[in-house]
Coordinates of N, CA, C and O in Angstrom, one line a residue:
V490 N -2.0 -4.6 27.9 CA -2.1 -3.5 27.0 C -3.6 -3.0 27.1 O -4.5 -3.7 27.0
Q491 N -3.7 -1.7 27.3 CA -5.0 -1.1 27.3 C -5.1 0.0 26.2 O -4.1 0.8 26.1
L492 N -6.2 0.0 25.5 CA -6.4 1.0 24.4 C -7.7 1.7 24.7 O -8.7 1.1 24.9
Q493 N -7.6 3.0 24.6 CA -8.8 3.9 24.8 C -9.0 4.8 23.6 O -8.3 5.7 23.4
A494 N -10.1 4.5 22.9 CA -10.4 5.3 21.7 C -11.4 6.4 22.1 O -12.3 6.2 22.9
S495 N -11.3 7.6 21.5 CA -12.2 8.7 21.7 C -12.2 9.6 20.5 O -11.4 9.4 19.5
G496 N -13.1 10.5 20.4 CA -13.1 11.5 19.4 C -14.2 11.4 18.4 O -14.4 12.2 17.5
G497 N -15.0 10.3 18.5 CA -16.1 10.2 17.6 C -17.2 11.2 17.8 O -17.2 12.0 18.7
G498 N -18.2 11.2 16.8 CA -19.3 12.1 16.9 C -20.1 12.2 15.7 O -19.9 11.4 14.8
L499 N -21.0 13.2 15.6 CA -21.8 13.4 14.5 C -21.3 14.6 13.7 O -21.0 15.7 14.2
V500 N -21.1 14.4 12.4 CA -20.6 15.4 11.5 C -21.3 15.4 10.2 O -21.8 14.3 9.8
Q501 N -21.3 16.5 9.5 CA -22.0 16.6 8.2 C -21.1 16.1 7.1 O -19.8 16.0 7.2
D502 N -21.7 15.7 6.0 CA -21.0 15.2 4.8 C -19.9 16.3 4.4 O -20.2 17.5 4.4
G503 N -18.7 15.9 4.3 CA -17.6 16.8 3.9 C -16.8 17.3 5.1 O -15.8 18.0 5.0
G504 N -17.3 17.0 6.3 CA -16.7 17.5 7.6 C -15.5 16.7 8.0 O -15.1 15.8 7.3
S505 N -14.9 17.0 9.1 CA -13.7 16.4 9.7 C -13.9 16.0 11.1 O -14.7 16.6 11.9
L506 N -13.2 15.0 11.5 CA -13.1 14.5 12.9 C -11.7 14.0 13.1 O -11.0 13.5 12.2
R507 N -11.2 14.0 14.4 CA -9.9 13.4 14.7 C -10.2 12.4 15.8 O -10.6 12.8 16.9
L508 N -9.9 11.2 15.6 CA -10.0 10.1 16.6 C -8.6 10.0 17.3 O -7.6 10.2 16.7
S509 N -8.7 9.6 18.6 CA -7.5 9.4 19.4 C -7.5 8.0 20.0 O -8.6 7.6 20.3
C510 N -6.4 7.4 20.1 CA -6.3 6.1 20.7 C -5.1 6.2 21.7 O -4.0 6.2 21.3
G511 N -5.5 6.3 23.0 CA -4.4 6.3 24.0 C -4.0 4.8 24.4 O -4.9 4.0 24.6
A512 N -2.7 4.6 24.4 CA -2.2 3.2 24.6 C -1.4 3.2 25.9 O -0.6 4.1 26.2
S513 N -1.6 2.2 26.7 CA -0.8 2.0 28.0 C -0.6 0.6 28.3 O -1.2 -0.3 27.7
G514 N 0.3 0.3 29.2 CA 0.6 -1.0 29.6 C 1.9 -1.6 29.3 O 2.4 -2.6 30.0
R515 N 2.6 -1.0 28.3 CA 4.0 -1.5 28.0 C 4.6 -0.7 27.0 O 3.9 0.3 26.5
S516 N 5.8 -1.0 26.6 CA 6.4 -0.3 25.5 C 5.9 -0.8 24.1 O 5.6 -2.0 24.0
F517 N 5.6 0.1 23.2 CA 5.0 -0.3 22.0 C 6.0 -0.3 20.8 O 5.6 -0.2 19.6
A518 N 7.3 -0.4 21.1 CA 8.3 -0.2 20.1 C 8.2 -1.2 19.0 O 8.4 -0.9 17.8
S519 N 7.8 -2.4 19.2 CA 7.7 -3.4 18.2 C 6.3 -3.6 17.6 O 6.0 -4.4 16.8
Y520 N 5.4 -2.7 18.0 CA 3.9 -2.9 17.7 C 3.5 -2.1 16.5 O 4.2 -1.1 16.1
S521 N 2.4 -2.5 15.9 CA 1.6 -1.7 15.0 C 0.4 -1.3 15.7 O -0.2 -2.1 16.4
L522 N -0.1 -0.1 15.5 CA -1.3 0.4 16.0 C -2.2 0.7 14.8 O -1.8 1.4 13.9
G523 N -3.5 0.2 14.9 CA -4.3 0.3 13.7 C -5.7 0.8 14.1 O -6.1 0.8 15.3
W524 N -6.4 1.2 13.1 CA -7.8 1.6 13.2 C -8.7 0.7 12.3 O -8.3 0.5 11.1
F525 N -9.7 0.2 12.8 CA -10.7 -0.6 12.0 C -12.1 0.1 12.2 O -12.3 0.8 13.2
R526 N -13.0 -0.3 11.4 CA -14.4 0.2 11.6 C -15.4 -0.9 11.2 O -15.1 -1.8 10.4
Q527 N -16.5 -0.8 11.8 CA -17.6 -1.7 11.6 C -18.9 -1.0 11.5 O -19.4 -0.4 12.5
A528 N -19.5 -1.0 10.3 CA -20.8 -0.4 10.1 C -21.9 -1.4 10.4 O -21.7 -2.6 10.5
L529 N -23.1 -0.9 10.7 CA -24.2 -1.8 11.1 C -24.5 -2.8 10.1 O -24.6 -2.5 8.9
G530 N -24.4 -4.1 10.5 CA -24.7 -5.2 9.6 C -23.6 -5.6 8.7 O -23.8 -6.5 7.8
K531 N -22.4 -5.0 8.9 CA -21.3 -5.4 8.0 C -20.1 -5.9 8.9 O -20.1 -5.7 10.1
E532 N -19.2 -6.5 8.2 CA -18.0 -7.0 8.9 C -17.0 -5.9 9.2 O -17.0 -4.8 8.6
R533 N -16.2 -6.2 10.2 CA -15.2 -5.2 10.6 C -14.2 -5.1 9.5 O -13.7 -6.1 8.9
E534 N -13.8 -3.8 9.1 CA -12.9 -3.6 8.0 C -11.7 -2.8 8.5 O -11.8 -1.9 9.3
F535 N -10.6 -3.0 7.8 CA -9.4 -2.2 8.1 C -9.5 -0.8 7.5 O -10.1 -0.6 6.5
V536 N -9.0 0.2 8.3 CA -9.0 1.6 7.9 C -7.5 2.0 7.6 O -7.2 2.5 6.6
S537 N -6.7 1.9 8.7 CA -5.4 2.4 8.6 C -4.5 1.9 9.7 O -5.1 1.5 10.8
A538 N -3.2 1.9 9.6 CA -2.3 1.4 10.6 C -1.0 2.0 10.5 O -0.6 2.5 9.4
I539 N -0.2 2.0 11.6 CA 1.1 2.7 11.6 C 2.0 1.8 12.5 O 1.6 1.3 13.5
R540 N 3.3 1.7 12.0 CA 4.3 1.0 12.9 C 4.7 2.1 13.9 O 5.0 3.2 13.6
W541 N 4.7 1.6 15.2 CA 5.1 2.6 16.3 C 6.6 3.0 16.1 O 6.8 4.2 16.2
S542 N 7.4 2.1 15.7 CA 8.8 2.5 15.4 C 9.0 2.6 13.9 O 8.6 1.7 13.2
G543 N 9.5 3.7 13.5 CA 9.7 3.9 12.0 C 8.6 4.7 11.3 O 8.8 5.4 10.4
G544 N 7.4 4.5 11.8 CA 6.2 5.2 11.3 C 5.7 4.8 10.0 O 4.9 5.6 9.4
A545 N 6.0 3.6 9.5 CA 5.4 3.1 8.2 C 3.9 3.1 8.4 O 3.4 2.7 9.4
T546 N 3.2 3.5 7.3 CA 1.7 3.6 7.4 C 1.1 2.8 6.2 O 1.8 2.6 5.2
T547 N -0.1 2.4 6.4 CA -0.9 1.8 5.3 C -2.3 2.2 5.5 O -2.8 2.5 6.6
Y548 N -3.0 2.3 4.4 CA -4.4 2.8 4.4 C -5.3 1.9 3.5 O -4.8 1.4 2.5
A549 N -6.5 1.8 3.8 CA -7.5 1.2 2.9 C -7.7 2.1 1.7 O -7.6 3.3 1.9
D550 N -8.0 1.5 0.6 CA -8.2 2.4 -0.6 C -9.3 3.4 -0.4 O -9.2 4.5 -1.0
S551 N -10.3 3.0 0.3 CA -11.5 3.8 0.5 C -11.2 5.1 1.2 O -12.0 6.0 1.2
V552 N -10.1 5.2 2.0 CA -9.8 6.4 2.8 C -8.5 7.1 2.4 O -8.2 8.1 2.9
K553 N -7.8 6.5 1.4 CA -6.6 7.2 1.0 C -6.8 8.6 0.5 O -7.8 8.8 -0.3
G554 N -6.0 9.5 0.9 CA -6.1 10.9 0.5 C -7.1 11.7 1.4 O -7.1 12.9 1.3
R555 N -7.8 11.0 2.2 CA -8.8 11.7 3.1 C -8.4 11.5 4.6 O -8.6 12.4 5.4
F556 N -7.9 10.4 4.9 CA -7.5 10.1 6.3 C -6.0 10.1 6.5 O -5.3 9.7 5.6
T557 N -5.6 10.5 7.7 CA -4.1 10.5 8.0 C -3.9 9.9 9.4 O -4.6 10.4 10.3
I558 N -3.1 8.9 9.5 CA -2.8 8.3 10.8 C -1.4 8.9 11.2 O -0.5 9.1 10.4
S559 N -1.3 9.1 12.5 CA 0.0 9.6 13.1 C 0.1 9.1 14.6 O -0.9 8.6 15.1
R560 N 1.3 9.2 15.1 CA 1.4 8.9 16.5 C 2.3 9.9 17.2 O 3.1 10.6 16.6
D561 N 2.0 10.0 18.5 CA 2.7 10.9 19.4 C 3.4 10.1 20.5 O 2.7 9.5 21.4
Y562 N 4.7 10.0 20.4 CA 5.5 9.2 21.4 C 5.3 9.7 22.8 O 5.1 8.9 23.7
A563 N 5.3 11.0 23.0 CA 5.3 11.5 24.4 C 3.9 11.2 25.0 O 3.9 10.9 26.2
K564 N 2.9 11.1 24.2 CA 1.5 10.9 24.8 C 1.1 9.5 24.6 O 0.0 9.1 25.0
N565 N 1.9 8.6 24.0 CA 1.5 7.2 23.7 C 0.2 7.1 23.1 O -0.7 6.4 23.5
T566 N 0.0 8.0 22.1 CA -1.3 8.1 21.4 C -1.2 8.0 19.9 O -0.2 8.6 19.3
V567 N -2.2 7.4 19.3 CA -2.3 7.3 17.8 C -3.5 8.1 17.4 O -4.6 8.0 18.1
Y568 N -3.4 8.9 16.4 CA -4.5 9.7 15.9 C -4.9 9.3 14.5 O -4.1 8.8 13.7
L569 N -6.2 9.5 14.2 CA -6.7 9.3 12.9 C -7.4 10.6 12.5 O -8.5 10.8 13.0
Q570 N -6.8 11.4 11.7 CA -7.4 12.6 11.2 C -8.3 12.2 10.0 O -7.8 11.7 9.0
M571 N -9.6 12.5 10.1 CA -10.5 12.1 9.0 C -11.1 13.4 8.4 O -11.8 14.1 9.1
N572 N -10.7 13.6 7.1 CA -11.3 14.8 6.4 C -12.2 14.3 5.3 O -12.2 13.1 4.9
S573 N -12.9 15.2 4.7 CA -13.8 14.9 3.6 C -14.7 13.7 3.9 O -14.8 12.8 3.1
L574 N -15.2 13.7 5.1 CA -16.0 12.5 5.5 C -17.3 12.4 4.6 O -17.9 13.3 4.2
K575 N -17.6 11.1 4.4 CA -18.8 10.7 3.6 C -19.8 9.9 4.5 O -19.3 9.3 5.4
P576 N -21.0 9.9 4.1 CA -22.0 9.0 4.8 C -21.5 7.6 4.9 O -21.8 6.9 6.0
E577 N -20.8 7.1 3.9 CA -20.4 5.7 4.0 C -19.2 5.5 5.0 O -18.8 4.3 5.2
D578 N -18.7 6.5 5.6 CA -17.7 6.4 6.6 C -18.4 6.1 8.0 O -17.7 5.9 9.0
T579 N -19.7 6.2 8.0 CA -20.4 6.0 9.3 C -20.2 4.6 9.8 O -20.4 3.6 9.1
A580 N -19.7 4.5 11.0 CA -19.4 3.2 11.6 C -18.9 3.4 13.0 O -18.7 4.5 13.5
V581 N -18.7 2.3 13.7 CA -18.0 2.3 15.0 C -16.6 2.1 14.7 O -16.2 1.1 14.0
Y582 N -15.7 2.9 15.2 CA -14.3 2.9 14.9 C -13.6 2.3 16.1 O -13.8 2.7 17.2
Y583 N -12.7 1.3 15.9 CA -11.9 0.6 16.9 C -10.4 0.8 16.7 O -10.0 0.8 15.5
C584 N -9.7 1.0 17.8 CA -8.2 1.0 17.6 C -7.8 -0.4 18.1 O -8.4 -1.0 19.0
A585 N -6.6 -0.8 17.6 CA -6.1 -2.1 17.9 C -4.6 -2.1 17.9 O -4.0 -1.3 17.2
A586 N -4.0 -3.1 18.5 CA -2.5 -3.2 18.6 C -2.1 -4.6 18.2 O -2.6 -5.6 18.6
D587 N -1.1 -4.6 17.3 CA -0.5 -5.9 16.8 C 0.9 -5.9 17.3 O 1.7 -5.1 17.0
R588 N 1.2 -6.9 18.2 CA 2.5 -7.0 18.8 C 3.6 -7.6 18.0 O 4.8 -7.6 18.4
A589 N 3.3 -8.1 16.8 CA 4.3 -8.8 16.0 C 5.2 -7.8 15.3 O 4.7 -6.7 14.9
W590 N 6.5 -8.1 15.2 CA 7.4 -7.3 14.5 C 7.2 -7.5 13.0 O 7.4 -8.6 12.5
R591 N 6.9 -6.4 12.3 CA 6.6 -6.5 10.9 C 7.3 -5.3 10.2 O 7.4 -4.2 10.8
G592 N 7.6 -5.4 8.9 CA 8.1 -4.3 8.2 C 7.0 -3.3 7.9 O 7.3 -2.1 8.0
M593 N 5.8 -3.8 7.6 CA 4.7 -2.9 7.4 C 3.5 -3.4 8.2 O 3.4 -4.6 8.5
P594 N 2.7 -2.5 8.6 CA 1.5 -2.9 9.4 C 0.6 -3.8 8.6 O 0.5 -3.7 7.4
D595 N 0.0 -4.8 9.3 CA -0.9 -5.7 8.7 C -2.3 -5.2 8.6 O -2.7 -4.4 9.4
Q596 N -3.1 -5.6 7.6 CA -4.4 -5.1 7.5 C -5.5 -6.1 7.9 O -6.7 -5.8 7.9
S597 N -5.1 -7.3 8.4 CA -6.1 -8.3 8.8 C -6.4 -8.1 10.3 O -5.5 -8.1 11.1
P598 N -7.7 -8.0 10.6 CA -8.1 -7.9 12.0 C -7.6 -9.1 12.9 O -7.3 -8.9 14.0
S599 N -7.4 -10.2 12.3 CA -7.0 -11.4 13.0 C -5.5 -11.3 13.5 O -5.1 -12.0 14.4
S600 N -4.8 -10.3 12.9 CA -3.4 -10.1 13.3 C -3.2 -9.2 14.5 O -2.2 -9.1 15.1
Y601 N -4.3 -8.6 15.0 CA -4.3 -7.7 16.1 C -4.7 -8.4 17.4 O -5.7 -9.0 17.4
D602 N -3.8 -8.1 18.4 CA -3.9 -8.9 19.6 C -4.8 -8.2 20.7 O -5.3 -8.8 21.6
F603 N -4.8 -6.9 20.6 CA -5.5 -6.1 21.6 C -6.4 -5.1 21.0 O -6.0 -4.5 20.0
W604 N -7.6 -4.9 21.6 CA -8.6 -4.0 21.0 C -9.1 -3.0 22.1 O -9.3 -3.4 23.2
G605 N -9.4 -1.8 21.6 CA -10.0 -0.9 22.5 C -11.5 -0.9 22.3 O -12.0 -1.6 21.4
Q606 N -12.2 -0.2 23.1 CA -13.7 0.0 22.9 C -13.9 0.9 21.6 O -13.0 1.6 21.3
G607 N -15.0 0.8 21.0 CA -15.3 1.6 19.8 C -15.7 3.0 20.1 O -16.2 3.3 21.2
T608 N -15.6 3.8 19.1 CA -16.2 5.2 19.2 C -17.0 5.4 17.9 O -16.5 5.1 16.8
Q609 N -18.2 5.9 18.1 CA -19.1 6.0 17.0 C -18.8 7.2 16.2 O -18.7 8.3 16.7
V610 N -18.8 7.1 14.9 CA -18.7 8.2 13.9 C -19.9 8.1 13.0 O -20.2 7.1 12.4
T611 N -20.6 9.2 13.0 CA -21.8 9.3 12.1 C -21.7 10.5 11.2 O -21.5 11.6 11.7
V612 N -21.8 10.2 9.9 CA -21.7 11.3 8.9 C -23.1 11.5 8.3 O -23.6 10.5 7.6
S613 N -23.7 12.6 8.4 CA -25.0 12.9 7.9 C -24.9 13.5 6.5 O -24.0 14.3 6.2
S614 N -25.9 13.1 5.7 CA -25.9 13.6 4.3 C -26.7 14.9 4.2 O -27.4 15.3 5.1

C-alpha cells in the first residue's frame, strides 16, 4: 500500500485548504483512511477518518464543523477539506490506512498500518 499526501501550504487565519491522499497498491474495500497531524514538539493526533466502504466518518472535536473528509472511488483518493483554518491547525498532516474491518474508523494512530509522507500546513495569524 502506498499513500501520497499533497495539498499543504501557507494560508491566512480563516482561510481554506484541501488536502489529497492518493492510495494505491490494493483494494481498499475493508480499509479506513485517516488524517493525522503533528505540530512541532507535540504528539501526533487524530484529525479525521472515513470508512472506504459505506463512508462512515469521524472527526476530532477540534475540527468538527470546519473540516470535511471525503473519498473518490474512481481516483482512489481521500480528501480533507479544511475551512476556517486557525493558527493552531498548523502542523504536518499525514494520511494513513487501517486495514482492519471496523464499523467506524478508529482514532488511534497505533491502529493504522500504512502511512504516507506528511504535507505541511501553516496558518498565519
